[in-house]
XYZ file of C-alpha atoms in Angstrom:
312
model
C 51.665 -132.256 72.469
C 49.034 -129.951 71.316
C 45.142 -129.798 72.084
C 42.656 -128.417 69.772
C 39.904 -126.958 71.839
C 36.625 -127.844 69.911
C 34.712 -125.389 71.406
C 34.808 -122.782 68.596
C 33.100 -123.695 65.484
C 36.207 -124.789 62.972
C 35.842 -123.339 59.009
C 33.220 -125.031 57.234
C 33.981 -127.662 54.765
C 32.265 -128.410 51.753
C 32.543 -132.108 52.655
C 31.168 -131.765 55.894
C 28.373 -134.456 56.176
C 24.949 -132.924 57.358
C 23.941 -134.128 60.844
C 21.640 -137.103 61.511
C 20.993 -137.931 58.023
C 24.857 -137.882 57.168
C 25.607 -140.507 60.229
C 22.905 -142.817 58.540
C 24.276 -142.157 55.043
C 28.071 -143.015 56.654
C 26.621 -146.409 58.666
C 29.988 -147.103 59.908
C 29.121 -150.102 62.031
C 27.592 -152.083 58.909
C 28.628 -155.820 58.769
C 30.302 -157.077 55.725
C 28.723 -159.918 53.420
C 24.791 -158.846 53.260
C 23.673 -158.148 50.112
C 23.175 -154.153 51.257
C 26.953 -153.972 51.969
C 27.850 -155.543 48.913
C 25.513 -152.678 47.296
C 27.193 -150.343 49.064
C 31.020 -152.185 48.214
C 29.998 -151.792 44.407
C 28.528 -148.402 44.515
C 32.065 -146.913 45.816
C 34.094 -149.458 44.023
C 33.113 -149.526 40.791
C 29.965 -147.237 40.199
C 32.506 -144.259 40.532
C 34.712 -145.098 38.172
C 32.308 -146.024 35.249
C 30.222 -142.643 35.823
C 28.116 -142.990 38.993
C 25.033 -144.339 37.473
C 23.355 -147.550 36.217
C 20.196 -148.753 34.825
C 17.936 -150.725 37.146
C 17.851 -153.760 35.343
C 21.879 -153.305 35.456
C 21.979 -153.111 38.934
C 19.769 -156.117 39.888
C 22.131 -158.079 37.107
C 25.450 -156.828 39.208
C 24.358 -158.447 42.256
C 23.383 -161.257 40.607
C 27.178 -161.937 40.046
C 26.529 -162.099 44.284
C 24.084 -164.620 44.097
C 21.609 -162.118 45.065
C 18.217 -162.685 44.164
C 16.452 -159.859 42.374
C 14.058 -159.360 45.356
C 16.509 -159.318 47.621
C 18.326 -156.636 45.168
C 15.562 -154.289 44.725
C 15.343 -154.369 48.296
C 18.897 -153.532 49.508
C 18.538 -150.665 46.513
C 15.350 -149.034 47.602
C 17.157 -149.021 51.542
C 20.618 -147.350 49.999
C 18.251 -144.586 48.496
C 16.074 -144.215 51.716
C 19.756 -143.430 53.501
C 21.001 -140.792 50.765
C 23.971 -143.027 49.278
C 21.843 -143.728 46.158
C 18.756 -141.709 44.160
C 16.595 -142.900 41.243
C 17.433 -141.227 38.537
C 15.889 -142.153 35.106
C 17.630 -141.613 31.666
C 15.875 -141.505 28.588
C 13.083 -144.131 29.334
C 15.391 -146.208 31.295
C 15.078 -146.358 35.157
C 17.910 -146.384 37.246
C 19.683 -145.379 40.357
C 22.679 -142.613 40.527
C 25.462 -141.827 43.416
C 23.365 -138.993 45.716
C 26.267 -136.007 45.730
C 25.838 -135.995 49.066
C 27.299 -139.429 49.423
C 30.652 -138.260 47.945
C 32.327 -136.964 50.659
C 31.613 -140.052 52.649
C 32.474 -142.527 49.736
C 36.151 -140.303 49.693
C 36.918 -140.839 53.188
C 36.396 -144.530 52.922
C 38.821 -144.752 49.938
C 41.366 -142.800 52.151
C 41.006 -144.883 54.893
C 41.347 -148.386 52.981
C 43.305 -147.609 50.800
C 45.820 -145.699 52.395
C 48.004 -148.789 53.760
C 48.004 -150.514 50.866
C 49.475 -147.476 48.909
C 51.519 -146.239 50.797
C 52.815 -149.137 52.790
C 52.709 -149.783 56.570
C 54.749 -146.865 57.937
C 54.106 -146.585 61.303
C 56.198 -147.624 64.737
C 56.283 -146.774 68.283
C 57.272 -143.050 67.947
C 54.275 -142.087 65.632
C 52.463 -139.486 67.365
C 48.641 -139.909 68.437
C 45.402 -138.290 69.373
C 43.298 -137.926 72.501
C 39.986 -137.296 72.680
C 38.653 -136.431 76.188
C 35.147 -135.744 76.770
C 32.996 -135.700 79.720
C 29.065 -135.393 79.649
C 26.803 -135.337 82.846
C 24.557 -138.250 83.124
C 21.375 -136.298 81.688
C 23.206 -136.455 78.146
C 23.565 -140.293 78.454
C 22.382 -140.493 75.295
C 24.671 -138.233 73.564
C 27.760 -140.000 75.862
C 27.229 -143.463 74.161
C 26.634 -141.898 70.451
C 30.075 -140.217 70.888
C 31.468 -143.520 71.959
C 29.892 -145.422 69.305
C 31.162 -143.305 66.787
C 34.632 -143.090 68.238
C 35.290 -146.891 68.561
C 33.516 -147.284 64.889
C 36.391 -144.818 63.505
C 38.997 -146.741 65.062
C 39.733 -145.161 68.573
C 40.541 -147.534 71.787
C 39.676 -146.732 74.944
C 42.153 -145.419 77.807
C 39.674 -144.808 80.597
C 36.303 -143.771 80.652
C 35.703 -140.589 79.138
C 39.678 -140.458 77.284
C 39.828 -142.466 73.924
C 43.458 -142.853 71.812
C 43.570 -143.192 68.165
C 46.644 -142.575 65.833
C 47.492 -139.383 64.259
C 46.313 -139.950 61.076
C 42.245 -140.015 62.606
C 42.594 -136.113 63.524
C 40.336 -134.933 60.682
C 37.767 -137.761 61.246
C 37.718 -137.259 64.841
C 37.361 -133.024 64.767
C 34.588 -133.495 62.224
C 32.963 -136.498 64.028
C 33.078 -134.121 67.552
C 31.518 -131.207 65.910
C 28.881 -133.336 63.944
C 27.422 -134.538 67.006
C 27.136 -131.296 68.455
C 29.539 -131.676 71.033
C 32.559 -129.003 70.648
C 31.509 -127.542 73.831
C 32.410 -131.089 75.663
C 35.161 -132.575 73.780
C 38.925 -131.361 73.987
C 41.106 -132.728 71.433
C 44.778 -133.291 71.875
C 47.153 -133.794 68.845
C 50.874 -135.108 68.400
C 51.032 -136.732 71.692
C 54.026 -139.068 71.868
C 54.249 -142.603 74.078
C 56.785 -142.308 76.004
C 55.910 -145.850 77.768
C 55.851 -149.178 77.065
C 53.215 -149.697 73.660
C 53.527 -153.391 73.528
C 52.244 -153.553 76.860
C 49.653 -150.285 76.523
C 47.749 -151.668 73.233
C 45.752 -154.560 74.051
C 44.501 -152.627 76.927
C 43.414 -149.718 74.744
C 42.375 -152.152 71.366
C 40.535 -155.280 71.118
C 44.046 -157.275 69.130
C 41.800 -160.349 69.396
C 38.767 -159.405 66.986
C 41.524 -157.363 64.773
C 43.592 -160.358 64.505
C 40.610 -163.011 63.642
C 39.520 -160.365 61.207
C 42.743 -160.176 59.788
C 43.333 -164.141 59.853
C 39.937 -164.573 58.325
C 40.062 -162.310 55.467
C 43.853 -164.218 54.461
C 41.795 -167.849 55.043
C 39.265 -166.780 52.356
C 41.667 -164.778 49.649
C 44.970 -165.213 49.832
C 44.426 -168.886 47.741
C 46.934 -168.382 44.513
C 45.491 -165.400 41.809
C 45.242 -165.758 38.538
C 46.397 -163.234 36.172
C 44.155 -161.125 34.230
C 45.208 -162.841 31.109
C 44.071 -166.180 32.245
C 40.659 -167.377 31.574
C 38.506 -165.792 34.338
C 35.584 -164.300 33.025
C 34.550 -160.504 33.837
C 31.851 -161.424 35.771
C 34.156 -163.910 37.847
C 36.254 -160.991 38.484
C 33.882 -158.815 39.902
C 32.447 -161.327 42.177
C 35.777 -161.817 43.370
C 37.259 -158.231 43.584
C 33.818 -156.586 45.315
C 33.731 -159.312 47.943
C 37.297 -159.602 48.791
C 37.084 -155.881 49.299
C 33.884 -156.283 51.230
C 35.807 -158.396 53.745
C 39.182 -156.465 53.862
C 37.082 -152.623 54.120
C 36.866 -153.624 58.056
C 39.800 -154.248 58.856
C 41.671 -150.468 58.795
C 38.948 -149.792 61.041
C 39.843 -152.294 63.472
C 43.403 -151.325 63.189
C 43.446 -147.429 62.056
C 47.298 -148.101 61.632
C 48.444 -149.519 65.202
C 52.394 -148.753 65.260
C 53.280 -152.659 63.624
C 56.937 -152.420 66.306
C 54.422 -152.592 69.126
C 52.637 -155.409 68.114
C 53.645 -159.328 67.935
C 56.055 -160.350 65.128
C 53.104 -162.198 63.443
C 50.585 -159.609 63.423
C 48.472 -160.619 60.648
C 47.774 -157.012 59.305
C 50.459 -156.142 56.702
C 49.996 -159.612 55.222
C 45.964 -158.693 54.919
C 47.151 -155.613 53.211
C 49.302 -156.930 51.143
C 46.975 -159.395 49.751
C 44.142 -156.966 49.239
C 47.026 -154.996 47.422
C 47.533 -157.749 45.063
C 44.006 -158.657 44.382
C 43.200 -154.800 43.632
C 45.739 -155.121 41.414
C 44.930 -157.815 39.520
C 41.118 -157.739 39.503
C 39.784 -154.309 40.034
C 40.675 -153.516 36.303
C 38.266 -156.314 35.343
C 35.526 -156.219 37.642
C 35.204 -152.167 36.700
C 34.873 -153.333 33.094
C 32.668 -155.872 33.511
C 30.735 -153.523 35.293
C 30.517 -150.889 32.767
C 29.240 -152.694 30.391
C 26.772 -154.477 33.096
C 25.220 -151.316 34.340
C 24.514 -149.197 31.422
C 23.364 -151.782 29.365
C 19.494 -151.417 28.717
C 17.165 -154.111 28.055
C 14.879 -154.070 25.144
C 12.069 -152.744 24.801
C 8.800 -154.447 24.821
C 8.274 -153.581 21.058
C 11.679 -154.791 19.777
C 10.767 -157.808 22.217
C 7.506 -158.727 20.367
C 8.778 -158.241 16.553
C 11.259 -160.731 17.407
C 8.861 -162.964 18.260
């Protein structure tokens, strides 16, 4: 095992988010299914890929497809600008609302995080090595104490004993950037490659909450593992997209909950490959769709008042 002392600043990163206003921008803890996460689901889903902007009139007509009322819209966009994941940005004389740069970064690490199971497969088992984290802060810095542990059980760390926190291997660069972020190199010691040499099956649900991962799991199968249909078939663009952003809504939770737990540790019907596999298959089929529909959604402009009256 080896321990990186975070006491000495490490080489700065261009993708290193910028203190207080970065941990707001990031907003790990946000619930799934309110209409600003499903903003937030669309803007790294599919605003990416068709060029990181649309017109206002686009966006509101997006969420639409969510059964979210245009107030309701406006609203969740003017909040997603106010935490530096979106800016207004007109083009031409058409408003609209771009990816902030700064959001980048943050949007990257959540693709690596979700989708990293699902393309690479489930490869982890009891001899996988892990990370500790141990910190200890006097009771003046209380404050600071239960930011670090918020932050740590957000990225998907469990909890050994008070002040020593476990997470897989794979968290390392999350957790070293997370540490120094919140100012706190001089108080944290992290250890790397550490290998169990004791019973897991046993050690897990006393360091993770397998309960809450496993209804999470169980719940995202319940609402979309129902039979697909194939891009061919007769679903509409629209239908796609509704499907696609809130099935990955649901499912972007769940690698949090379980940062890759070694599956040969766990019970034989741990629900998590089968979630992953699912969201696999829906990716698959409907992410090609709902990124169309979407093009043409958001940078389609409305007409203009003029052509609106001569047609009169």
């Amino acid at each position: 095992m080896t321990d990186t002392i975070v006491g000495a600043p490490p080489p700065k990163s261009p993708t290193a988010a910028p203190g207080p206003s970065g941990a707001a921008r990031e907003d790990l803890e946000a619930t799934t299914g309110s209409s600003t996460a499903l903003l937030r689901t669309i803007v790294g889903a599919v605003l990416r890929p068709i060029g990181g902007w649309m017109s206002a009139s686009g966006a509101v007509e997006l969420l639409a497809a969510l059964d979210i009322p245009a107030s309701t819209a406006r609203s969740s966009l003017a909040r997603l600008c106010a935490r530096g994941v979106l800016q207004r940005e007109a083009r031409g004389d058409v408003a609209g609302y771009a990816i902030d740069p700064a959001a980048i970064p943050m949007l990257e690490r959540g693709d690596s995080r979700i989708f990293r199971r699902v393309d690479a497969g489930d490869t982890t088992t009891s001899s996988t090595p892990w990370c500790l984290v141990s910190f200890s802060l006097p009771e003046r810095q209380r404050a600071r104490r239960h930011q670090l542990r918020r932050r740590l059980s957000a990225l998907g760390c469990g909890t050994v004993a008070d002040g020593l926190w476990i997470a897989p291997a794979g968290l390392e660069a999350e957790l070293v950037e997370t540490i120094g972020e919140l100012g706190l190199r001089e108080q944290a010691v992290l250890f790397t490659s550490a290998v169990a040499l004791g019973d897991l099956a046993s050690a897990l649900p006393r360091w993770y909450d397998l309960a809450t991962i496993r209804a999470a799991c169980d719940g995202f199968l319940a609402h979309h593992a129902h039979p697909l249909v194939d891009a061919a078939d007769a679903v509409t663009g629209r239908d796609a997209f509704a499907r696609w952003v809130r099935a990955l809504d649901e499912y972007r939770v769940i690698p949090y909950l379980d940062p890759g737990l070694p599956v040969t540790a766990l019970p034989a019907d741990w629900p998590a490959p089968a979630a992953a596999a699912t969201f696999g298959e829906l990716r698959a089929r409907l992410e090609p769709v709902a990124v169309a529909y979407a093009a043409a959604v958001a940078t389609a402009q409305p007409p203009r008042a003029d052509e609106h009256r001569a047609s009169r």
